[in-house]
Coordinates of C-alpha atoms in Angstrom, one line a residue:
M1 CA 36.4 0.5 2.7
N2 CA 37.1 -1.5 -0.4
F3 CA 35.9 -0.8 -3.9
Q4 CA 32.8 -3.0 -3.7
I5 CA 31.5 -1.3 -0.5
L6 CA 32.1 2.2 -2.0
F7 CA 30.4 1.1 -5.3
V8 CA 27.4 -0.3 -3.6
L9 CA 27.1 2.7 -1.3
A10 CA 27.3 5.1 -4.2
C11 CA 24.7 3.2 -6.2
L12 CA 22.3 3.0 -3.3
T13 CA 22.7 6.7 -2.6
G14 CA 21.9 7.4 -6.3
M15 CA 18.9 5.0 -6.0
L16 CA 17.5 6.9 -3.0
I17 CA 17.9 10.3 -4.7
A18 CA 16.2 9.0 -7.9
L19 CA 13.3 7.6 -5.9
V20 CA 12.9 10.8 -3.9
K21 CA 12.9 12.9 -7.1
D22 CA 10.5 10.5 -8.7
K23 CA 12.0 10.8 -12.1
M24 CA 11.3 7.1 -13.0
R25 CA 9.1 4.4 -11.7
P26 CA 10.6 2.6 -8.6
G27 CA 10.8 -0.7 -10.4
I28 CA 13.1 0.6 -13.2
V29 CA 15.2 2.5 -10.7
L30 CA 15.9 -0.6 -8.6
L31 CA 16.4 -2.7 -11.8
S32 CA 19.0 -0.2 -13.0
V33 CA 20.9 -0.5 -9.7
V34 CA 20.7 -4.3 -9.8
V35 CA 22.1 -4.4 -13.3
L36 CA 25.0 -2.2 -12.2
F37 CA 25.7 -4.6 -9.4
M38 CA 25.8 -7.5 -11.8
A39 CA 28.0 -5.6 -14.3
A40 CA 30.5 -4.9 -11.5
G41 CA 30.6 -8.5 -10.5
I42 CA 29.2 -7.9 -7.0
I43 CA 26.3 -10.3 -7.6
T44 CA 25.9 -13.1 -10.1
P45 CA 23.2 -13.3 -12.8
Q46 CA 21.6 -16.0 -10.7
Q47 CA 21.4 -13.7 -7.7
M48 CA 20.0 -10.9 -9.9
V49 CA 17.0 -13.0 -11.0
A50 CA 16.5 -15.0 -7.8
G51 CA 13.8 -12.6 -6.6
F52 CA 11.7 -13.2 -9.7
S53 CA 11.1 -16.8 -8.6
N54 CA 10.7 -16.1 -4.9
R55 CA 7.5 -17.4 -3.4
G56 CA 6.9 -14.2 -1.5
M57 CA 7.0 -12.1 -4.6
I58 CA 4.7 -14.5 -6.6
T59 CA 2.3 -14.6 -3.6
V60 CA 2.0 -10.8 -3.8
A61 CA 1.0 -11.2 -7.5
L62 CA -1.6 -13.8 -6.7
L63 CA -3.1 -11.7 -3.9
Y64 CA -3.6 -8.9 -6.4
L65 CA -5.9 -11.2 -8.3
V66 CA -7.7 -12.3 -5.2
S67 CA -8.2 -8.7 -4.1
E68 CA -9.5 -7.9 -7.6
G69 CA -12.0 -10.8 -7.4
I70 CA -13.3 -9.5 -4.1
R71 CA -13.5 -6.0 -5.5
Q72 CA -15.4 -6.9 -8.7
S73 CA -17.8 -9.1 -6.8
G74 CA -19.2 -6.0 -5.1
A75 CA -19.0 -7.6 -1.7
L76 CA -17.0 -4.7 -0.1
T77 CA -19.3 -2.1 -1.6
A78 CA -22.4 -3.8 -0.2
I79 CA -20.8 -4.0 3.3
V80 CA -19.6 -0.4 3.5
K81 CA -23.1 0.9 2.5
K82 CA -24.7 -1.1 5.4
V83 CA -22.1 0.1 7.9
L84 CA -22.4 3.9 7.1
P85 CA -25.0 5.6 9.3
E86 CA -28.1 6.6 7.4
K87 CA -29.1 9.4 9.8
E88 CA -27.1 12.4 11.0
T89 CA -24.2 11.5 13.2
T90 CA -20.9 12.8 14.6
V91 CA -17.4 12.4 13.1
T92 CA -16.2 10.2 16.0
K93 CA -19.3 7.9 16.0
A94 CA -19.1 7.4 12.3
Q95 CA -15.3 6.7 12.5
M96 CA -15.9 4.1 15.2
R97 CA -18.3 2.3 12.9
I98 CA -16.3 2.5 9.8
L99 CA -12.5 2.3 10.6
P100 CA -12.4 -1.0 12.6
I101 CA -14.1 -2.8 9.7
V102 CA -11.7 -1.2 7.2
S103 CA -8.7 -2.4 9.3
A104 CA -10.2 -5.9 9.4
F105 CA -10.6 -6.1 5.6
S106 CA -7.1 -4.6 4.9
A107 CA -5.5 -7.3 7.1
F108 CA -6.4 -9.8 4.4
L109 CA -6.8 -7.8 1.2
N110 CA -4.5 -5.4 -0.7
N111 CA -4.8 -2.0 0.9
T112 CA -5.2 -0.1 -2.4
P113 CA -8.5 -1.6 -3.6
V114 CA -10.0 -1.3 -0.1
V115 CA -9.3 2.5 -0.2
V116 CA -10.4 2.8 -3.8
I117 CA -13.8 1.2 -2.9
F118 CA -14.4 2.9 0.4
A119 CA -13.1 6.5 -0.4
P120 CA -15.7 7.6 -3.0
I121 CA -18.6 6.0 -1.1
I122 CA -17.5 7.7 2.2
K123 CA -16.9 11.0 0.4
N124 CA -20.4 11.0 -1.1
W125 CA -22.0 9.9 2.2
A126 CA -20.2 12.6 4.2
K127 CA -21.7 15.2 1.8
K128 CA -25.2 13.9 2.3
V129 CA -25.1 13.9 6.1
G130 CA -23.4 17.2 6.3
L131 CA -19.9 16.1 7.5
S132 CA -16.5 17.1 6.2
C133 CA -15.0 14.2 4.1
T134 CA -11.5 15.4 5.2
K135 CA -12.3 14.0 8.7
F136 CA -12.6 10.6 7.1
L137 CA -10.2 10.1 4.2
I138 CA -6.8 10.3 5.9
P139 CA -8.2 8.1 8.8
L140 CA -9.4 5.7 6.1
S141 CA -5.9 5.4 4.7
Y142 CA -4.4 5.0 8.2
A143 CA -6.9 2.3 9.1
T144 CA -5.9 0.2 6.1
I145 CA -2.2 0.7 7.0
L146 CA -2.9 -0.4 10.6
G147 CA -4.8 -3.5 9.5
G148 CA -2.0 -4.5 7.1
L149 CA 0.3 -4.8 10.1
C150 CA -1.7 -7.6 11.6
T151 CA -1.2 -10.5 9.2
L152 CA 1.4 -12.0 6.8
I153 CA -0.7 -11.0 3.8
G154 CA -1.7 -7.6 5.1
T155 CA 0.9 -5.8 3.0
S156 CA 3.4 -6.7 0.4
T157 CA 6.3 -5.7 2.7
N158 CA 5.5 -8.5 5.1
L159 CA 5.6 -11.0 2.3
V160 CA 9.0 -9.5 1.1
V161 CA 10.5 -10.0 4.5
H162 CA 9.0 -13.5 4.7
G163 CA 10.5 -14.4 1.3
M164 CA 13.9 -13.1 2.4
M165 CA 13.7 -15.1 5.6
I166 CA 13.0 -18.3 3.7
E167 CA 15.8 -17.5 1.3
K168 CA 18.3 -17.3 4.2
G169 CA 17.1 -20.6 5.7
F170 CA 14.6 -19.3 8.3
S171 CA 11.1 -20.8 8.6
G172 CA 9.5 -17.5 7.6
L173 CA 6.4 -15.8 9.1
K174 CA 3.2 -17.6 9.9
M175 CA -0.2 -16.0 9.1
F176 CA -0.8 -14.4 12.4
D177 CA 2.7 -14.0 13.8
L178 CA 2.5 -10.2 13.3
A179 CA -0.9 -10.0 15.1
F180 CA 0.8 -10.2 18.5
V181 CA 2.2 -6.7 17.9
G182 CA -0.1 -5.5 15.0
I183 CA -3.4 -5.8 16.9
P184 CA -2.2 -3.7 19.9
I185 CA -0.8 -1.1 17.5
T186 CA -4.1 -1.1 15.5
I187 CA -6.2 -0.6 18.7
V188 CA -4.1 2.2 20.0
G189 CA -3.8 3.8 16.6
L190 CA -7.5 3.8 16.0
I191 CA -8.2 5.2 19.5
F192 CA -5.7 8.0 18.7
I193 CA -7.6 8.7 15.4
F194 CA -10.9 8.8 17.2
L195 CA -9.6 11.2 19.9
T196 CA -7.6 13.6 17.7
S197 CA -8.6 13.5 14.0
K198 CA -11.5 15.9 14.5
K199 CA -9.1 18.6 15.8
L200 CA -5.9 17.7 13.8
L201 CA -7.5 17.3 10.4
P202 CA -8.7 20.3 8.4
A203 CA -12.3 21.1 7.6
E204 CA -13.2 20.5 3.9
R205 CA -11.8 23.2 1.7
P206 CA -14.3 24.9 -0.6
D207 CA -14.1 23.9 -4.2
N208 CA -14.4 27.2 -6.2
F209 CA -15.0 25.4 -9.5
E210 CA -17.9 23.4 -8.0
D211 CA -19.5 26.4 -6.4
E212 CA -19.3 28.7 -9.5
E213 CA -19.8 26.4 -12.5
A214 CA -21.5 23.2 -11.4
D215 CA -25.0 24.4 -12.0
A216 CA -24.2 25.8 -15.4
A217 CA -22.5 22.5 -16.4
A218 CA -25.5 20.5 -15.3
E219 CA -27.8 22.5 -17.6
S220 CA -25.6 21.3 -20.5
G221 CA -25.7 17.7 -19.5
L222 CA -22.3 17.7 -17.9
H223 CA -21.2 17.2 -14.3
I224 CA -18.1 17.3 -12.2
V225 CA -16.0 14.1 -12.0
E226 CA -12.9 13.6 -9.9
V227 CA -10.4 10.9 -11.0
V228 CA -7.1 9.8 -9.4
L229 CA -4.4 8.9 -11.9
A230 CA -3.1 5.3 -11.7
S231 CA 0.4 4.0 -12.7
R232 CA -1.1 2.8 -16.0
F233 CA -2.3 6.2 -17.0
P234 CA -0.5 6.8 -20.4
G235 CA 0.2 10.5 -19.8
L236 CA 2.4 10.2 -16.6
K237 CA 5.5 12.4 -16.6
R238 CA 4.2 14.4 -19.6
K239 CA 3.0 18.0 -19.7
L240 CA -0.7 18.2 -20.1
K241 CA -0.4 20.4 -23.2
N242 CA 1.5 17.5 -24.9
F243 CA -1.2 15.0 -23.9
D244 CA -4.6 15.5 -25.5
F245 CA -6.8 14.4 -22.6
K246 CA -10.0 15.7 -24.0
R247 CA -9.6 13.8 -27.3
R248 CA -8.7 10.6 -25.5
Y249 CA -11.3 10.6 -22.8
G250 CA -14.0 13.1 -23.9
A251 CA -13.7 15.2 -20.8
E252 CA -12.3 18.6 -20.0
I253 CA -9.8 19.1 -17.1
K254 CA -10.8 22.1 -15.0
E255 CA -8.5 21.6 -12.0
I256 CA -5.5 19.5 -11.0
R257 CA -4.6 18.6 -7.4
Q258 CA -1.0 17.7 -7.1
N259 CA 1.2 17.4 -4.0
G260 CA -1.3 19.2 -1.8
Q261 CA -1.6 22.1 -4.3
T262 CA -4.7 23.0 -6.3
I263 CA -3.8 24.2 -9.8
T264 CA -6.4 26.0 -11.9
E265 CA -4.2 28.2 -14.2
N266 CA -1.6 27.3 -16.9
L267 CA -2.8 23.6 -16.7
G268 CA -0.9 22.9 -19.9
E269 CA 2.4 23.3 -18.2
V270 CA 1.6 20.8 -15.4
R271 CA 3.5 17.5 -15.6
L272 CA 1.1 14.8 -14.6
Q273 CA 2.0 12.3 -11.9
E274 CA 0.7 9.2 -10.4
G275 CA -1.8 10.0 -7.6
D276 CA -2.8 13.4 -9.1
T277 CA -6.5 14.1 -8.8
L278 CA -8.1 15.7 -11.9
V279 CA -11.4 17.6 -11.6
L280 CA -13.1 17.1 -14.9
L281 CA -16.2 18.3 -16.7
A282 CA -17.7 15.1 -18.3
D283 CA -20.9 13.5 -19.3
D284 CA -22.4 10.2 -18.2
A285 CA -20.7 8.3 -21.0
F286 CA -17.3 9.1 -19.4
T287 CA -18.2 7.3 -16.1
R288 CA -19.7 4.4 -17.8
T289 CA -16.6 3.9 -20.1
W290 CA -13.8 4.7 -17.6
G291 CA -15.4 4.0 -14.2
D292 CA -13.7 0.5 -14.0
S293 CA -10.6 1.3 -16.0
S294 CA -7.1 0.6 -14.7
V295 CA -5.9 4.1 -15.9
F296 CA -7.7 5.7 -13.0
L297 CA -7.3 4.5 -9.4
M298 CA -10.6 6.0 -8.2
M299 CA -13.5 8.0 -9.6
T300 CA -16.2 10.0 -8.0
N301 CA -18.9 12.4 -9.3
G302 CA -20.8 13.4 -6.3
K303 CA -23.1 10.4 -6.5
E304 CA -22.7 6.7 -6.7
I305 CA -20.8 5.5 -9.8
Q306 CA -22.9 3.0 -11.6
T307 CA -21.2 -0.2 -12.2
R308 CA -22.3 -3.4 -14.0
F309 CA -24.7 -5.7 -12.3
V310 CA -23.1 -8.5 -10.3
P311 CA -25.1 -11.5 -9.2
S312 CA -25.4 -12.0 -5.5
W313 CA -23.8 -15.5 -5.7
K314 CA -20.6 -13.9 -6.8
K315 CA -20.4 -11.8 -3.6
W316 CA -20.9 -14.9 -1.4
T317 CA -18.5 -17.0 -3.5
A318 CA -15.8 -14.4 -3.4
F319 CA -16.0 -14.0 0.4
S320 CA -16.2 -17.8 0.9
L321 CA -13.0 -18.3 -1.2
L322 CA -11.2 -15.6 0.8
I323 CA -12.2 -17.2 4.1
I324 CA -11.1 -20.7 2.9
M325 CA -7.8 -19.2 1.7
I326 CA -7.1 -17.6 5.1
A327 CA -8.3 -20.6 7.1
G328 CA -6.4 -23.0 4.9
A329 CA -3.1 -21.2 5.1
T330 CA -3.5 -20.9 8.9
V331 CA -4.3 -24.5 9.5
G332 CA -1.8 -25.7 6.9
E333 CA 1.0 -24.3 9.1
L334 CA 0.1 -26.7 12.0
P335 CA 2.5 -29.6 12.5
V336 CA -0.2 -32.2 12.2
M337 CA -1.0 -31.0 8.7
Q338 CA 2.7 -31.1 7.7
E339 CA 2.8 -34.7 9.0
Y340 CA -0.3 -35.8 7.0
F341 CA 0.8 -33.9 3.8
P342 CA 4.6 -34.1 3.8
K343 CA 5.0 -33.6 0.1
V344 CA 2.7 -30.6 -0.1
K345 CA 3.5 -27.3 1.7
L346 CA 0.1 -25.9 2.6
D347 CA 1.2 -22.3 3.0
M348 CA -0.1 -19.0 1.8
F349 CA 1.5 -19.4 -1.6
F350 CA -0.4 -22.7 -2.1
F351 CA -3.8 -21.3 -1.1
A352 CA -3.4 -18.0 -2.9
S353 CA -2.5 -19.9 -6.0
V354 CA -5.6 -22.1 -5.7
T355 CA -7.9 -19.2 -4.8
A356 CA -6.7 -17.0 -7.7
V357 CA -7.2 -19.8 -10.3
V358 CA -10.7 -20.7 -9.0
M359 CA -11.7 -17.0 -9.1
A360 CA -10.5 -16.9 -12.7
W361 CA -12.5 -20.1 -13.6
L362 CA -15.6 -18.6 -12.0
K363 CA -15.0 -15.3 -13.7
L364 CA -15.0 -13.3 -10.5
F365 CA -12.5 -11.2 -12.4
P366 CA -12.2 -11.2 -16.3
P367 CA -9.6 -14.0 -16.9
K368 CA -8.7 -12.6 -20.3
K369 CA -7.6 -9.3 -18.6
Y370 CA -5.9 -10.7 -15.5
T371 CA -2.6 -9.1 -16.3
K372 CA -4.1 -5.5 -15.9
Y373 CA -4.9 -6.2 -12.3
I374 CA -1.4 -6.9 -11.2
S375 CA 1.0 -4.0 -10.3
W376 CA 4.0 -5.1 -12.3
D377 CA 6.2 -2.2 -11.1
I378 CA 5.7 -3.3 -7.5
L379 CA 6.6 -6.9 -8.4
I380 CA 9.8 -5.8 -10.2
T381 CA 10.6 -3.6 -7.2
I382 CA 10.1 -6.6 -4.9
A383 CA 12.2 -8.9 -7.1
C384 CA 15.0 -6.4 -7.3
A385 CA 14.9 -5.9 -3.6
F386 CA 16.3 -9.4 -3.1
A387 CA 19.2 -8.7 -5.4
I388 CA 19.9 -5.4 -3.6
S389 CA 19.9 -7.2 -0.3
A390 CA 22.4 -9.8 -1.7
A391 CA 24.7 -7.0 -3.0
M392 CA 24.8 -5.3 0.5
E393 CA 25.8 -8.6 2.0
E394 CA 28.3 -9.7 -0.6
S395 CA 30.1 -6.3 -0.6
G396 CA 30.3 -6.1 3.1
L397 CA 28.3 -2.9 3.3
A398 CA 25.6 -4.5 5.5
A399 CA 28.3 -5.7 8.0
L400 CA 29.9 -2.2 8.1
I401 CA 26.6 -0.5 8.8
A402 CA 25.7 -3.1 11.4
E403 CA 28.9 -2.4 13.2
F404 CA 28.1 1.3 13.1
I405 CA 24.6 0.6 14.6
K406 CA 26.2 -1.4 17.3
D407 CA 28.6 1.4 18.2
V408 CA 25.8 4.0 18.2
S409 CA 23.6 1.8 20.4
G410 CA 26.2 1.8 23.1
S411 CA 25.0 0.7 26.5
L412 CA 21.4 0.2 25.2
G413 CA 22.6 -2.9 23.4
A414 CA 20.3 -4.9 21.2
W415 CA 17.3 -2.9 22.3
G416 CA 18.9 0.4 21.2
A417 CA 20.0 -1.2 17.9
L418 CA 16.4 -2.3 17.3
A419 CA 15.1 1.2 17.9
L420 CA 17.8 2.7 15.6
L421 CA 17.1 0.1 12.8
Y422 CA 13.3 0.8 13.1
F423 CA 13.9 4.6 12.9
V424 CA 16.1 4.3 9.8
T425 CA 13.7 2.0 8.1
L426 CA 10.8 4.4 8.9
I427 CA 12.6 7.4 7.4
I428 CA 13.4 5.5 4.2
T429 CA 9.7 4.4 4.0
E430 CA 8.5 8.0 4.4
L431 CA 10.8 9.3 1.7
I432 CA 10.6 6.5 -1.0
T433 CA 8.7 3.2 -1.0
N434 CA 8.0 0.5 1.6
N435 CA 9.5 -2.4 -0.4
A436 CA 12.7 -0.6 -1.1
A437 CA 13.0 0.2 2.6
A438 CA 12.6 -3.5 3.5
A439 CA 15.2 -4.4 0.9
L440 CA 17.8 -2.1 2.4
A441 CA 16.9 -2.9 6.0
F442 CA 16.8 -6.7 5.8
P443 CA 20.6 -7.4 5.5
L444 CA 21.1 -4.7 8.2
A445 CA 18.8 -6.6 10.5
L446 CA 20.6 -9.9 9.8
E447 CA 24.1 -8.5 10.4
T448 CA 23.0 -6.4 13.4
A449 CA 21.5 -9.5 15.1
D450 CA 24.8 -11.3 14.4
K451 CA 26.9 -8.5 15.9
F452 CA 24.9 -8.8 19.2
G453 CA 24.6 -12.6 19.1
A454 CA 20.9 -12.1 19.1
D455 CA 17.9 -13.9 17.5
P456 CA 17.2 -12.0 14.3
M457 CA 13.5 -12.5 14.6
P458 CA 12.7 -9.2 16.6
F459 CA 14.7 -7.3 14.0
F460 CA 12.7 -8.9 11.1
I461 CA 9.4 -8.0 12.8
A462 CA 10.6 -4.4 13.3
I463 CA 11.3 -4.1 9.6
C464 CA 7.8 -5.4 8.8
I465 CA 6.2 -2.7 11.0
A466 CA 8.5 0.2 10.2
A467 CA 8.5 -0.4 6.4
S468 CA 4.7 -0.4 6.3
A469 CA 3.8 2.2 9.0
G470 CA 4.4 5.4 7.0
F471 CA 1.9 8.0 8.2
A472 CA 3.7 11.3 8.1
T473 CA 3.9 11.9 4.3
P474 CA 1.5 11.3 1.4
I475 CA 4.3 9.4 -0.4
G476 CA 5.0 7.1 2.5
Y477 CA 2.2 4.7 1.4
Q478 CA 0.2 4.6 -1.8
T479 CA -3.2 4.8 0.0
N480 CA -2.0 8.2 1.4
L481 CA -1.3 9.4 -2.1
I482 CA -4.8 8.3 -3.2
V483 CA -6.7 10.2 -0.5
Q484 CA -4.5 13.3 -0.7
G485 CA -6.1 14.5 -3.9
A486 CA -9.5 13.1 -3.1
G487 CA -9.6 15.1 0.1
N488 CA -7.7 18.1 -1.2
Y489 CA -5.2 17.7 1.6
K490 CA -1.9 19.6 2.0
F491 CA 1.4 17.9 2.9
T492 CA 1.2 19.5 6.3
D493 CA -2.2 17.8 7.0
F494 CA -0.4 14.4 6.9
A495 CA 2.5 15.6 9.0
R496 CA 0.2 17.1 11.7
I497 CA -1.5 13.8 12.5
G498 CA 1.0 11.4 10.9
I499 CA 4.1 12.3 12.9
P500 CA 2.4 11.5 16.3
M501 CA 1.1 8.3 14.7
D502 CA 4.6 7.4 13.6
L503 CA 5.9 7.9 17.1
I504 CA 3.1 6.0 18.8
V505 CA 3.6 3.0 16.5
M506 CA 7.4 3.1 17.0
I507 CA 7.2 3.2 20.8
I508 CA 4.7 0.4 21.0
S509 CA 6.8 -1.7 18.6
I510 CA 10.1 -1.2 20.4
I511 CA 8.5 -2.1 23.7
L512 CA 6.4 -5.1 22.6
I513 CA 8.7 -6.8 20.0
P514 CA 11.5 -7.8 22.3
L515 CA 8.9 -9.0 24.9
I516 CA 7.2 -11.3 22.4
W517 CA 10.4 -12.3 20.5
P518 CA 13.3 -12.1 22.9
F519 CA 16.8 -11.2 21.7
T520 CA 18.2 -14.4 23.3
P521 CA 18.4 -17.1 20.7
T522 CA 16.2 -20.2 21.5
T523 CA 18.0 -23.5 21.6

């Protein structure tokens, strides 16, 4: 191995360690590695910044605004309330009503706001009908992940792979290309949840604080509020004793749920992390002031959080714009549309741009605050992913690993290589982040296909599925992290149901992908 291969390999190893230890945000970790690659002359400054102008990355940013417009319109809230059974029901029956609709929405909206909207409503509803919320919150997260596998815009990972494909001269993914494998996976995955979640997921664990002090707090005009910390929370990575939460927010922290552990003593020594759930003692002013704030991902207080009144026309308008965007991007891919509009590419980037701007004009989200609704760290991670992919190719590391994959696959050939690539991508996803997994896997997919003289399309599809289908750990996908604290889950709760889910999705993918997209290149 030459110096460049060793240097890139060392940097990527350090990157993975830094991401697993969670010492810094993923965006700055990847940016640091990309700067090292540029300083070493492995990539050019143009290659370093190329990802920041990629249409896939910008489409992700636009879809954040579209999702926010839908969220603030109140349309999803109105629908989920109608779907939930009003009378007593069973866990399975309720899941069968809720989860398919969740998957359908998450196929076209960012998964995080879907979970943020549905989770507190489902949690409060479960308490009213006498069911354990723990039987619903992990399934809620899984349903959003499954739905995201079905369309181009279902998750940012799909758009990352799509953007990398276009950059390499491929036509990219169409809106419903992934549906051929995503829909079967979703159907089987939901059936697995219906049949097993009641047994595999724990019963709701008692909340000692709520049992002992809730009544006393109510007498003094206070109540229990649970909040999930977002990436914009200013106290992340700081010990609680060095961050005066009560002075800033007017609420007292009574309990912290972090990494599956419930902490009630020595709270000042706890270093706050994104995804932590804080159990607070607060008054009504707290929920009014911070209920729609970007510093908290989710808030629940045992009853419906009151939000500002939204006119009904905004609900209908938001949904109409979403449908027009999806239909427009789908129809725009047809050859006849390309023939009639040769100078305009009517793709998802085009329609997401138009939809986001129209939503801003109609004030479906506050246009003066539009920047707060975009996850800039994820965008930086995506942009840097393109440069990391380029470094792996330029250095020769991707070709070296692809040769190793070919040797390990042996007599199984391209099919075995597809399975191995899927497995490696899945492991990286479970340990770090989906977009970084796609960045590392894309050049491997390209080089592996070349080693076998195969069409790279099945390998690209495998990356999309593997990099998004992280079920076994709470850090595998952000929605898992959100529901972990809300449901007071332990790490093992995810592994118990998530590992079988990982295996089911992997088996279906490895079987179906080569049947739908053959390894033999089309001429």
